[in-house]
Short mmCIF file of C-alpha atoms in Angstrom, two decimals:
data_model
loop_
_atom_site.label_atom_id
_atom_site.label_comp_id
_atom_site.label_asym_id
_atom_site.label_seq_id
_atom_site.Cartn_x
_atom_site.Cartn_y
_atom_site.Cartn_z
CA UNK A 280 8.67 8.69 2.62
CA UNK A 281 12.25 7.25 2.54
CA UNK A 282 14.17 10.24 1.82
CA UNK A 283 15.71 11.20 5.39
CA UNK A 284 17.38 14.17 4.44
CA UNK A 285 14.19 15.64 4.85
CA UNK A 286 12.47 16.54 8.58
CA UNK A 287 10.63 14.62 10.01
CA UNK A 288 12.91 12.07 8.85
CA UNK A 289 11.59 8.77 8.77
CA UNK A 290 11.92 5.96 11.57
CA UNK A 291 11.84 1.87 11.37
CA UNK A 292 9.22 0.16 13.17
CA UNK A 293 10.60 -1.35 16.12
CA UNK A 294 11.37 -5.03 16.58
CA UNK A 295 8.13 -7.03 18.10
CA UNK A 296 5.68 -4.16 15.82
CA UNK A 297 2.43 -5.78 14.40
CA UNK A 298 0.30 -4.06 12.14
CA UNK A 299 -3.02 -5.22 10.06
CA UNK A 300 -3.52 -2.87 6.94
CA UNK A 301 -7.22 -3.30 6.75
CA UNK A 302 -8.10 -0.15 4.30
CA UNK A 303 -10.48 -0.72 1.36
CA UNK A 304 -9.79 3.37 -0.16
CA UNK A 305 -7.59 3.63 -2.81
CA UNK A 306 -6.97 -0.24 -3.66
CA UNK A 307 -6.23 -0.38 -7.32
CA UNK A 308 -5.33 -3.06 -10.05
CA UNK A 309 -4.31 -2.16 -13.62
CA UNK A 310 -4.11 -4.54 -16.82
CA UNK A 311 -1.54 -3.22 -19.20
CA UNK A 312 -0.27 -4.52 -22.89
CA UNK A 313 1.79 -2.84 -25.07
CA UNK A 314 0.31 -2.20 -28.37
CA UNK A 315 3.01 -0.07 -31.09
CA UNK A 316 5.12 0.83 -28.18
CA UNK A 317 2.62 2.45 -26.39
CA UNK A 318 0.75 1.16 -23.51
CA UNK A 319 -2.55 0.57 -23.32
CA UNK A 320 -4.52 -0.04 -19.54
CA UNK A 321 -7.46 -1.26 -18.08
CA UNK A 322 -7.97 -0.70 -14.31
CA UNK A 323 -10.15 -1.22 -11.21
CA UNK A 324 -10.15 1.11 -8.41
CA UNK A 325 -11.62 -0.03 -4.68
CA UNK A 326 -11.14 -3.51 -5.21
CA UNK A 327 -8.34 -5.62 -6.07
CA UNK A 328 -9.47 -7.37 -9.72
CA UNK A 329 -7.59 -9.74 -10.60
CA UNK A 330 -7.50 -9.57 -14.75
CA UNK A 331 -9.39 -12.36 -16.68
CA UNK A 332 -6.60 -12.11 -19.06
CA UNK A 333 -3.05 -12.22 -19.79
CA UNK A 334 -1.11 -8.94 -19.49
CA UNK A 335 2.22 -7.79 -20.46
CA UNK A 336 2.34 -6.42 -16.48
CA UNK A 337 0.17 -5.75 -14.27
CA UNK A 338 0.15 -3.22 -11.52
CA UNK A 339 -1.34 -3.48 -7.51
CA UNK A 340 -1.45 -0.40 -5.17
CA UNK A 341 -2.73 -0.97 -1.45
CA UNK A 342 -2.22 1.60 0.83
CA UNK A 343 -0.40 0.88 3.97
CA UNK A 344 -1.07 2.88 7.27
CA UNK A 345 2.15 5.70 7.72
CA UNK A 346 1.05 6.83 11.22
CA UNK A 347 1.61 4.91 14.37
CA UNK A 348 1.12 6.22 18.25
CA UNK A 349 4.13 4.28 19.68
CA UNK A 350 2.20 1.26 20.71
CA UNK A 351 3.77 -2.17 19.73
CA UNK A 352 -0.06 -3.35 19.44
CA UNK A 353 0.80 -6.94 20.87
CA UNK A 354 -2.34 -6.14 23.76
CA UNK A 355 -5.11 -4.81 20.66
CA UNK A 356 -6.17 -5.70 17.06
CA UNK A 357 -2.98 -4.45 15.38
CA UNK A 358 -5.35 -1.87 13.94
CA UNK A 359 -6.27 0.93 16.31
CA UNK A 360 -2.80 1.79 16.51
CA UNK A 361 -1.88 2.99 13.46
CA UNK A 362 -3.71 5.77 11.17
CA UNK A 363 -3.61 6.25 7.36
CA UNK A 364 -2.47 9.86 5.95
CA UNK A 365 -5.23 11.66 3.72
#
């Protein structure tokens, strides 16, 4: 969340953070063309799939952890310090 006018508001990661996103739920590609002004899609969800094909754009969504315990995780994996929101 980037609007900070709301509470909690949000914080930067500190200088010297590390973080590995290592999450395989909700990775998505999409292949879209427009066709008559409209658009028409092909996806993949739980992988990223690169398309075969040209598009007119293409879309990626990873998700990215959002919760951290105030470890700089320079002693660990860069992993066990950070949670993903459901």
């Amino acid at each position: 969340r980037w609007d900070n006018s709301v509470l909690p508001r949000t914080e930067a990661f500190p200088p010297e953070f590390r973080m590995i996103a290592h999450s395989t739920d909700n990775l998505f590609t999409e292949c879209c063309d427009y066709i008559n002004g409209e658009e028409s899609c092909t996806d993949s969800t739980g992988v990223v799939n690169f398309p075969q094909r040209d598009c007119d754009f293409m879309s990626i969504a990873m998700p990215m952890p959002t919760c951290w315990n105030g470890g700089l995780g320079s002693d660990n994996d860069h992993m066990d310090h950070m949670a993903y929101t459901e």
